[in-house]
Amino acid sequence: MVNLLQFDRAGLGDFCEQLGEKRFRATQLFRWIHQRGERDPKAMTDLAKSLRDKLATGAVVEALPVASEQTAADGTIKWLFDIGGGDAVETVFIPEPGRGTLCISSQAGCAVNCRFCATGHQGFSRNLTTAEIVAQLWHAEFELRRRLALAPGERAVTNVVMMGMGEPLQNYAALLPALRVMLDDHGYGLSRRRVTVSTSGVVPMIDRLREDCPVALAVSLHAPDDVLRNELVPLNRKYPIAELLASCRHYLERAPRDFVTLEYCMLDRVNDSPEQAKALLGLVRGDGSAASPGLSCKINLIPFNPFPESGLHRSPAARVSAFAAVLLDGGIVTTVRKTRGDDIAAACGQLAGEVQDRTRIGARTGRELPHRVEQRVAAPVSRRAGPAARERSVS
Ligand code: SAH
Ligand code: SF4
């Protein structure tokens, strides 16, 4: 059986051709799936009968099984999806007046292994498929439309951030068609500025994304110099800050916004001193020379969400304010991320709380699994889940 969630519209056209049908039928089919949330080909009444029959026997719209769902006091919803093989990923919906942001996972685990990230600490299990990435949006959109009884044409999810579990640019082949489904006017019709890819800095793939599908870009910087960033984000050893900022500048030539968002997780006495704020300011403002041209950016300071094995602590509010003040005084738009959904462990770095299969993951990563906060999810399939960030900035 072919899962129709794996295709962008061009891919669905190829599939229709393989079935001996006209390519243009794919647009109708795509609209049924992604605009109306229909799973049953028999209900797709304006499709040619021949196509409906072939779909009924050879294709499915296969959603992800929900292992658990939790709603926070502030309305944030977190779904844990069972992706088989003992893995699970999380998706978080953050409602706000006039918009709904969905934070989507791209991998089970992550290979980048950032020091402050619970997903990184758990190691890498596998890439999600395009269908698994799209299924997170499909489920959230149509489930919420039903619950909220939205009028036809009204959308529940207005923004997508690829800030769940995993490094999206290390799963580029699956990510790209998924982004196209999100942007397609016959699909979710999200504008490029409302879809954000967040990356720890996979430089060659930032360049690819620029060519293939330039959406809004967020870069997880976390340090103003290579020595510290090498420690916090090990990928920096491969793609140091100067190269990363150069690829951001290049990206901006085609980006839907004229700035890159730099994410900076505030770690007490590690990266949060006024001197480091000044160094960061120098980095992004540059000095006008070719060697240091700066970067058009907004900086988003994220309060660290601690977990015991990290050995790290959240910066006190006063240090965050002082850090922000240096940047603001230097003319850089700076926001402090508001934590959402923390009572259901849905904020940055909190999503890794639901680990049950310790033996298996311990064996796979070759290390003891961290001791986690109390189990909040009783579902037998829950295993691992992402860090992730599901908050938005407030000025
Ligand atoms: N891999 C991508 C996207 C997923 S992580 C990336 O690193 O950008 C999304 C965001 O959550 C990143 O900015 C990451 O730095 C942040 N994050 C991870 N663990 C965190 C924690 N414990 N506290 C606060 N933010 C965290
Ligand atoms: Fe991976 Fe992002 Fe976590 Fe780093 S912060 S380990 S890149 S998910």
Short mmCIF file of C-alpha atoms and ligand atoms in Angstrom, two decimals:
data_model
loop_
_atom_site.label_atom_id
_atom_site.label_comp_id
_atom_site.label_asym_id
_atom_site.label_seq_id
_atom_site.Cartn_x
_atom_site.Cartn_y
_atom_site.Cartn_z
CA MET A 1 0.00 0.00 0.00
CA VAL A 2 1.31 3.46 -0.91
CA ASN A 3 0.89 6.19 1.69
CA LEU A 4 -0.35 9.25 -0.16
CA LEU A 5 1.03 11.55 2.57
CA GLN A 6 4.51 10.89 1.22
CA PHE A 7 3.99 12.92 -1.96
CA ASP A 8 4.20 16.56 -2.81
CA ARG A 9 1.92 17.45 -5.73
CA ALA A 10 4.51 16.65 -8.39
CA GLY A 11 5.15 13.28 -6.75
CA LEU A 12 1.43 12.61 -6.63
CA GLY A 13 1.28 13.42 -10.36
CA ASP A 14 3.95 10.79 -11.01
CA PHE A 15 1.99 8.33 -8.92
CA CYS A 16 -1.21 9.01 -10.87
CA GLU A 17 0.69 8.41 -14.09
CA GLN A 18 1.98 5.14 -12.77
CA LEU A 19 -1.62 4.17 -12.15
CA GLY A 20 -2.40 4.98 -15.78
CA GLU A 21 -4.26 8.17 -14.90
CA LYS A 22 -3.81 11.75 -16.04
CA ARG A 23 -1.32 13.82 -14.05
CA PHE A 24 -3.73 16.67 -13.44
CA ARG A 25 -5.92 14.37 -11.37
CA ALA A 26 -3.25 14.69 -8.71
CA THR A 27 -4.35 18.25 -7.94
CA GLN A 28 -7.90 17.14 -7.15
CA LEU A 29 -6.63 14.27 -5.06
CA PHE A 30 -4.13 16.49 -3.25
CA ARG A 31 -6.89 18.95 -2.37
CA TRP A 32 -9.05 16.20 -0.94
CA ILE A 33 -6.24 15.03 1.29
CA HIS A 34 -4.65 18.30 2.40
CA GLN A 35 -7.50 20.79 2.20
CA ARG A 36 -10.35 18.62 3.33
CA GLY A 37 -8.59 15.98 5.38
CA GLU A 38 -10.33 13.16 3.52
CA ARG A 39 -8.87 9.67 3.82
CA ASP A 40 -11.41 7.61 1.98
CA PRO A 41 -11.11 7.59 -1.83
CA LYS A 42 -14.76 6.60 -2.10
CA ALA A 43 -15.72 9.94 -0.59
CA MET A 44 -13.71 11.89 -3.19
CA THR A 45 -16.73 12.28 -5.38
CA ASP A 46 -15.32 14.45 -8.15
CA LEU A 47 -12.45 12.05 -8.90
CA ALA A 48 -12.76 9.79 -11.92
CA LYS A 49 -14.25 6.47 -10.89
CA SER A 50 -11.29 4.62 -12.39
CA LEU A 51 -8.88 6.51 -10.15
CA ARG A 52 -11.04 6.06 -7.08
CA ASP A 53 -11.09 2.32 -7.65
CA LYS A 54 -7.33 2.13 -8.07
CA LEU A 55 -6.75 4.20 -4.96
CA ALA A 56 -9.11 2.06 -2.94
CA THR A 57 -6.99 -1.00 -3.59
CA GLY A 58 -3.45 0.44 -3.81
CA ALA A 59 -3.19 3.55 -1.66
CA VAL A 60 -3.98 4.90 1.78
CA VAL A 61 -3.79 8.11 3.72
CA GLU A 62 -1.97 6.66 6.66
CA ALA A 63 -1.93 8.94 9.68
CA LEU A 64 0.37 8.37 12.65
CA PRO A 65 -1.11 6.60 15.67
CA VAL A 66 -1.46 8.95 18.62
CA ALA A 67 0.17 7.46 21.70
CA SER A 68 -0.91 10.29 23.93
CA GLU A 69 -2.18 13.83 23.93
CA GLN A 70 -1.86 16.45 26.64
CA THR A 71 -3.25 19.94 26.92
CA ALA A 72 -1.56 22.59 29.03
CA ALA A 73 -3.26 25.26 31.09
CA ASP A 74 -2.33 27.82 28.44
CA GLY A 75 -3.99 25.77 25.68
CA THR A 76 -0.78 24.31 24.25
CA ILE A 77 -1.39 20.77 22.98
CA LYS A 78 1.28 18.10 22.76
CA TRP A 79 0.82 14.91 20.78
CA LEU A 80 3.10 11.92 21.09
CA PHE A 81 3.02 9.85 17.90
CA ASP A 82 4.07 6.25 17.73
CA ILE A 83 6.31 5.77 14.70
CA GLY A 84 6.97 2.09 15.30
CA GLY A 85 10.08 0.20 16.29
CA GLY A 86 9.98 1.62 19.79
CA ASP A 87 10.30 5.22 18.68
CA ALA A 88 7.94 8.10 19.21
CA VAL A 89 8.04 11.76 18.23
CA GLU A 90 6.25 14.78 19.56
CA THR A 91 4.37 17.60 17.91
CA VAL A 92 3.24 20.71 19.75
CA PHE A 93 0.45 23.13 18.87
CA ILE A 94 0.70 26.62 20.34
CA PRO A 95 -2.47 28.68 20.06
CA GLU A 96 -2.30 32.44 20.20
CA PRO A 97 -4.76 35.13 19.27
CA GLY A 98 -4.95 35.20 15.49
CA ARG A 99 -2.55 32.37 14.90
CA GLY A 100 -1.75 28.76 15.63
CA THR A 101 1.84 27.52 15.44
CA LEU A 102 2.70 23.88 14.98
CA CYS A 103 6.12 22.66 16.06
CA ILE A 104 7.04 19.59 14.02
CA SER A 105 9.69 16.89 14.50
CA SER A 106 11.97 15.79 11.69
CA GLN A 107 13.89 12.88 13.25
CA ALA A 108 13.60 10.38 16.07
CA GLY A 109 16.53 11.51 18.17
CA CYS A 110 19.31 13.67 16.79
CA ALA A 111 22.93 13.05 15.85
CA VAL A 112 24.18 16.59 16.48
CA ASN A 113 24.37 16.05 20.22
CA CYS A 114 24.20 19.59 21.52
CA ARG A 115 25.15 19.72 25.17
CA PHE A 116 22.03 21.46 26.38
CA CYS A 117 19.55 19.36 24.40
CA ALA A 118 17.80 16.31 25.79
CA THR A 119 17.25 14.85 22.33
CA GLY A 120 20.91 15.16 21.54
CA HIS A 121 21.72 13.32 24.75
CA GLN A 122 19.56 10.41 23.67
CA GLY A 123 21.34 9.80 20.40
CA PHE A 124 19.95 9.29 16.93
CA SER A 125 17.42 6.65 16.04
CA ARG A 126 16.21 7.39 12.53
CA ASN A 127 15.03 9.97 10.01
CA LEU A 128 11.32 10.52 9.66
CA THR A 129 9.86 9.96 6.22
CA THR A 130 8.09 12.75 4.34
CA ALA A 131 4.81 11.04 5.17
CA GLU A 132 5.65 11.08 8.88
CA ILE A 133 6.55 14.77 8.78
CA VAL A 134 3.40 15.67 6.83
CA ALA A 135 1.23 13.40 8.99
CA GLN A 136 1.99 15.58 12.02
CA LEU A 137 0.50 18.59 10.25
CA TRP A 138 -2.36 16.62 8.70
CA HIS A 139 -3.39 15.27 12.08
CA ALA A 140 -3.16 18.61 13.91
CA GLU A 141 -4.93 20.59 11.21
CA PHE A 142 -7.93 18.35 10.72
CA GLU A 143 -8.28 17.26 14.32
CA LEU A 144 -8.31 20.89 15.44
CA ARG A 145 -10.67 21.95 12.68
CA ARG A 146 -13.13 19.35 13.90
CA ARG A 147 -12.77 20.28 17.54
CA LEU A 148 -12.91 23.99 17.01
CA ALA A 149 -15.71 23.56 14.45
CA LEU A 150 -13.92 25.92 12.09
CA ALA A 151 -15.79 27.19 9.06
CA PRO A 152 -14.71 25.77 5.67
CA GLY A 153 -11.58 27.55 4.57
CA GLU A 154 -10.58 28.52 8.10
CA ARG A 155 -7.25 27.13 9.23
CA ALA A 156 -6.16 25.86 12.60
CA VAL A 157 -2.43 25.84 11.83
CA THR A 158 -1.24 29.17 10.42
CA ASN A 159 2.49 28.74 11.07
CA VAL A 160 4.88 25.81 11.08
CA VAL A 161 8.24 25.70 12.83
CA MET A 162 10.60 22.78 12.24
CA MET A 163 11.78 22.98 15.83
CA GLY A 164 10.67 19.65 17.21
CA MET A 165 12.89 16.68 17.68
CA GLY A 166 15.79 16.34 15.27
CA GLU A 167 17.91 18.37 12.88
CA PRO A 168 15.76 19.02 9.81
CA LEU A 169 18.71 19.75 7.54
CA GLN A 170 20.16 16.34 8.30
CA ASN A 171 16.99 14.86 6.85
CA TYR A 172 16.83 17.03 3.78
CA ALA A 173 15.51 14.49 1.29
CA ALA A 174 12.38 13.94 3.38
CA LEU A 175 12.07 17.55 4.49
CA LEU A 176 11.93 19.14 1.05
CA PRO A 177 8.74 17.47 -0.26
CA ALA A 178 7.14 18.05 3.15
CA LEU A 179 7.86 21.78 2.91
CA ARG A 180 6.37 21.80 -0.57
CA VAL A 181 3.16 20.23 0.73
CA MET A 182 2.95 22.93 3.42
CA LEU A 183 3.46 25.75 0.91
CA ASP A 184 1.34 24.41 -1.94
CA ASP A 185 -1.77 26.51 -2.63
CA HIS A 186 -3.61 23.27 -3.24
CA GLY A 187 -2.28 21.94 0.07
CA TYR A 188 -1.94 23.95 3.28
CA GLY A 189 -1.16 27.16 1.42
CA LEU A 190 1.21 28.50 4.07
CA SER A 191 3.35 31.40 2.96
CA ARG A 192 7.13 30.99 2.99
CA ARG A 193 7.43 33.45 5.83
CA ARG A 194 5.13 31.35 8.00
CA VAL A 195 7.18 28.19 7.63
CA THR A 196 10.46 28.23 9.56
CA VAL A 197 13.29 25.74 9.34
CA SER A 198 15.47 25.79 12.44
CA THR A 199 18.99 24.42 12.12
CA SER A 200 22.08 23.97 14.22
CA GLY A 201 24.06 25.05 11.15
CA VAL A 202 24.37 22.44 8.42
CA VAL A 203 25.97 24.89 6.01
CA PRO A 204 25.76 22.94 2.70
CA MET A 205 22.11 22.23 3.32
CA ILE A 206 21.33 25.87 4.10
CA ASP A 207 22.72 26.52 0.62
CA ARG A 208 20.54 23.78 -0.85
CA LEU A 209 17.44 25.08 0.88
CA ARG A 210 18.18 28.52 -0.59
CA GLU A 211 18.02 27.03 -4.07
CA ASP A 212 15.17 24.59 -3.58
CA CYS A 213 12.71 26.15 -1.19
CA PRO A 214 13.75 29.29 0.68
CA VAL A 215 11.47 29.52 3.71
CA ALA A 216 12.09 31.50 6.91
CA LEU A 217 15.36 30.46 8.55
CA ALA A 218 16.28 30.18 12.22
CA VAL A 219 19.83 29.29 13.21
CA SER A 220 20.69 27.95 16.64
CA LEU A 221 23.83 29.90 17.45
CA HIS A 222 24.14 29.74 21.26
CA ALA A 223 27.69 31.09 21.43
CA PRO A 224 29.55 34.14 20.14
CA ASP A 225 32.86 32.37 19.45
CA ASP A 226 34.03 29.08 17.98
CA VAL A 227 35.73 27.80 21.13
CA LEU A 228 32.49 27.82 23.10
CA ARG A 229 30.28 26.85 20.18
CA ASN A 230 32.47 23.81 19.50
CA GLU A 231 31.57 22.67 23.01
CA LEU A 232 27.87 23.41 22.90
CA VAL A 233 27.08 22.51 19.29
CA PRO A 234 29.66 19.95 18.12
CA LEU A 235 28.70 20.48 14.48
CA ASN A 236 30.50 23.82 14.77
CA ARG A 237 33.81 21.98 14.40
CA LYS A 238 32.75 21.13 10.87
CA TYR A 239 30.99 24.40 10.04
CA PRO A 240 32.43 27.21 12.16
CA ILE A 241 30.65 30.48 12.86
CA ALA A 242 32.19 32.53 10.03
CA GLU A 243 31.08 29.96 7.45
CA LEU A 244 27.68 29.69 9.04
CA LEU A 245 27.08 33.43 8.98
CA ALA A 246 28.31 33.60 5.38
CA SER A 247 25.77 30.96 4.38
CA CYS A 248 23.06 32.92 6.23
CA ARG A 249 23.94 36.08 4.31
CA HIS A 250 23.81 34.15 1.06
CA TYR A 251 20.48 32.63 2.10
CA LEU A 252 19.00 36.06 2.72
CA GLU A 253 19.35 36.91 -0.96
CA ARG A 254 16.43 34.58 -1.57
CA ALA A 255 14.69 34.39 1.78
CA PRO A 256 11.09 35.49 2.32
CA ARG A 257 12.18 37.71 5.19
CA ASP A 258 15.11 40.09 5.24
CA PHE A 259 16.58 38.67 8.42
CA VAL A 260 17.62 35.36 9.92
CA THR A 261 16.47 34.51 13.44
CA LEU A 262 19.39 33.58 15.67
CA GLU A 263 18.39 31.37 18.58
CA TYR A 264 20.47 31.61 21.70
CA CYS A 265 19.78 29.34 24.63
CA MET A 266 20.66 31.17 27.87
CA LEU A 267 22.94 28.98 29.99
CA ASP A 268 23.94 30.29 33.39
CA ARG A 269 27.61 31.37 33.48
CA VAL A 270 28.31 29.59 30.22
CA ASN A 271 27.22 31.92 27.44
CA ASP A 272 25.29 34.69 29.21
CA SER A 273 27.85 37.31 30.34
CA PRO A 274 27.72 40.95 29.22
CA GLU A 275 31.09 40.40 27.49
CA GLN A 276 29.61 37.56 25.49
CA ALA A 277 26.65 39.76 24.60
CA LYS A 278 29.12 42.34 23.30
CA ALA A 279 30.96 39.68 21.33
CA LEU A 280 27.66 38.54 19.82
CA LEU A 281 26.78 42.10 18.97
CA GLY A 282 30.14 42.52 17.25
CA LEU A 283 29.57 39.35 15.30
CA VAL A 284 26.18 40.33 13.92
CA ARG A 285 26.93 44.01 13.40
CA GLY A 286 30.30 43.36 11.85
CA ASP A 287 32.76 46.19 11.27
CA GLY A 288 31.91 46.93 7.67
CA SER A 289 34.99 45.12 6.37
CA ALA A 290 34.89 42.19 3.99
CA ALA A 291 36.25 40.00 6.78
CA SER A 292 33.44 40.95 9.17
CA PRO A 293 30.34 42.04 7.27
CA GLY A 294 27.77 41.18 10.00
CA LEU A 295 24.33 39.69 9.45
CA SER A 296 20.81 41.04 9.23
CA CYS A 297 19.15 39.18 12.08
CA LYS A 298 16.81 39.08 15.01
CA ILE A 299 18.02 37.41 18.15
CA ASN A 300 15.75 35.18 20.16
CA LEU A 301 16.97 34.39 23.66
CA ILE A 302 15.58 31.07 24.87
CA PRO A 303 15.44 30.33 28.60
CA PHE A 304 17.24 27.00 29.02
CA ASN A 305 14.97 24.18 30.08
CA PRO A 306 17.21 22.15 32.35
CA PHE A 307 17.53 18.41 32.58
CA PRO A 308 19.79 16.85 35.19
CA GLU A 309 22.39 15.17 32.98
CA SER A 310 23.23 18.37 31.18
CA GLY A 311 24.94 19.79 34.27
CA LEU A 312 23.73 23.18 33.03
CA HIS A 313 21.42 25.74 34.56
CA ARG A 314 19.00 28.35 33.35
CA SER A 315 20.31 31.92 33.40
CA PRO A 316 18.59 34.06 36.00
CA ALA A 317 16.13 36.58 34.57
CA ALA A 318 18.36 39.52 35.50
CA ARG A 319 21.24 38.10 33.45
CA VAL A 320 18.95 37.50 30.50
CA SER A 321 17.70 41.10 30.70
CA ALA A 322 21.23 42.46 30.93
CA PHE A 323 22.28 40.35 27.94
CA ALA A 324 19.25 41.51 25.96
CA ALA A 325 19.94 45.13 26.90
CA VAL A 326 23.42 45.02 25.34
CA LEU A 327 21.97 43.74 22.07
CA LEU A 328 19.04 46.15 22.09
CA ASP A 329 21.32 49.09 22.84
CA GLY A 330 23.40 47.96 19.91
CA GLY A 331 20.33 48.22 17.66
CA ILE A 332 19.59 44.50 17.28
CA VAL A 333 15.98 43.37 17.57
CA THR A 334 16.06 40.96 20.51
CA THR A 335 13.25 38.96 22.03
CA VAL A 336 13.05 36.61 24.98
CA ARG A 337 11.11 33.50 24.17
CA LYS A 338 8.03 32.99 26.23
CA THR A 339 7.83 29.48 27.59
CA ARG A 340 4.61 27.76 26.65
CA GLY A 341 3.16 24.50 27.78
CA ASP A 342 5.71 23.80 30.49
CA ASP A 343 3.14 22.13 32.72
CA ILE A 344 2.90 19.37 30.08
CA ALA A 345 6.62 19.40 29.34
CA ALA A 346 6.08 20.92 25.93
CA ALA A 347 8.66 23.71 26.04
CA CYS A 348 12.18 23.67 24.60
CA GLY A 349 14.19 20.76 25.80
CA GLN A 350 11.33 19.31 27.82
CA LEU A 351 9.90 16.90 25.32
CA ALA A 352 12.39 14.18 26.04
CA GLY A 353 10.70 13.36 29.32
CA GLU A 354 8.75 10.35 28.18
CA VAL A 355 11.26 7.60 27.84
CA GLN A 356 10.15 4.16 28.78
CA ASP A 357 12.21 1.65 26.89
CA ARG A 358 15.46 2.28 28.68
CA THR A 359 17.10 -0.99 27.87
CA ARG A 360 16.75 -0.65 24.17
CA ILE A 361 17.87 2.93 23.92
CA GLY A 362 20.67 2.38 26.38
CA ALA A 363 21.94 -0.45 24.22
CA ARG A 364 21.66 1.62 21.09
CA THR A 365 23.46 4.71 22.34
CA GLY A 366 25.96 2.83 24.40
CA ARG A 367 25.24 4.91 27.45
CA GLU A 368 23.00 4.95 30.44
CA LEU A 369 19.80 6.68 29.78
CA PRO A 370 19.36 9.82 31.72
CA HIS A 371 17.04 9.70 34.64
CA ARG A 372 13.92 11.49 33.58
CA VAL A 373 11.24 13.48 35.20
CA GLU A 374 8.22 11.50 36.27
CA GLN A 375 6.41 9.66 33.52
CA ARG A 376 3.60 11.79 32.34
CA VAL A 377 2.48 9.49 29.59
CA ALA A 378 1.14 6.08 30.30
CA ALA A 379 0.86 4.91 26.73
CA PRO A 380 2.82 1.71 26.20
CA VAL A 381 4.34 2.84 22.94
CA SER A 382 5.92 6.03 24.21
CA ARG A 383 9.66 5.91 24.02
CA ARG A 384 11.52 8.97 23.19
CA ALA A 385 10.71 12.36 22.15
CA GLY A 386 12.20 15.56 21.18
CA PRO A 387 13.51 18.66 22.72
CA ALA A 388 11.77 21.11 21.12
CA ALA A 389 10.66 24.37 21.17
CA ARG A 390 7.38 25.24 20.81
CA GLU A 391 7.11 28.74 21.83
CA ARG A 392 7.07 31.99 20.17
CA SER A 393 8.91 35.11 20.80
CA VAL A 394 7.54 38.02 22.66
CA SER A 395 9.10 41.41 22.46
N1 SAH B 1 17.81 20.82 15.46
C1 SAH B 1 17.26 22.10 15.21
C2 SAH B 1 15.80 22.22 15.52
C3 SAH B 1 15.30 21.51 16.74
S1 SAH B 1 15.83 22.13 18.28
C4 SAH B 1 18.05 23.17 15.93
O1 SAH B 1 18.88 22.83 16.76
O2 SAH B 1 17.84 24.33 15.62
C5 SAH B 1 14.86 23.61 18.40
C6 SAH B 1 15.41 24.65 19.35
O3 SAH B 1 15.32 24.18 20.71
C7 SAH B 1 16.87 24.97 19.07
O4 SAH B 1 17.07 26.35 19.00
C8 SAH B 1 17.54 24.37 20.28
O5 SAH B 1 18.72 25.03 20.54
C9 SAH B 1 16.51 24.55 21.37
N2 SAH B 1 16.73 23.71 22.56
C10 SAH B 1 17.15 22.43 22.60
N3 SAH B 1 17.24 22.00 23.86
C11 SAH B 1 16.88 23.03 24.65
C12 SAH B 1 16.76 23.21 26.05
N4 SAH B 1 17.04 22.24 26.90
N5 SAH B 1 16.34 24.42 26.51
C13 SAH B 1 16.06 25.41 25.66
N6 SAH B 1 16.14 25.30 24.32
C14 SAH B 1 16.56 24.13 23.82
FE1 SF4 B 2 19.76 18.18 17.53
FE2 SF4 B 2 18.73 20.69 17.59
FE3 SF4 B 2 18.93 19.18 19.85
FE4 SF4 B 2 21.13 20.14 18.72
S1 SF4 B 2 19.44 21.33 19.61
S2 SF4 B 2 20.86 18.02 19.47
S3 SF4 B 2 20.62 19.99 16.55
S4 SF4 B 2 17.65 18.76 18.07
#
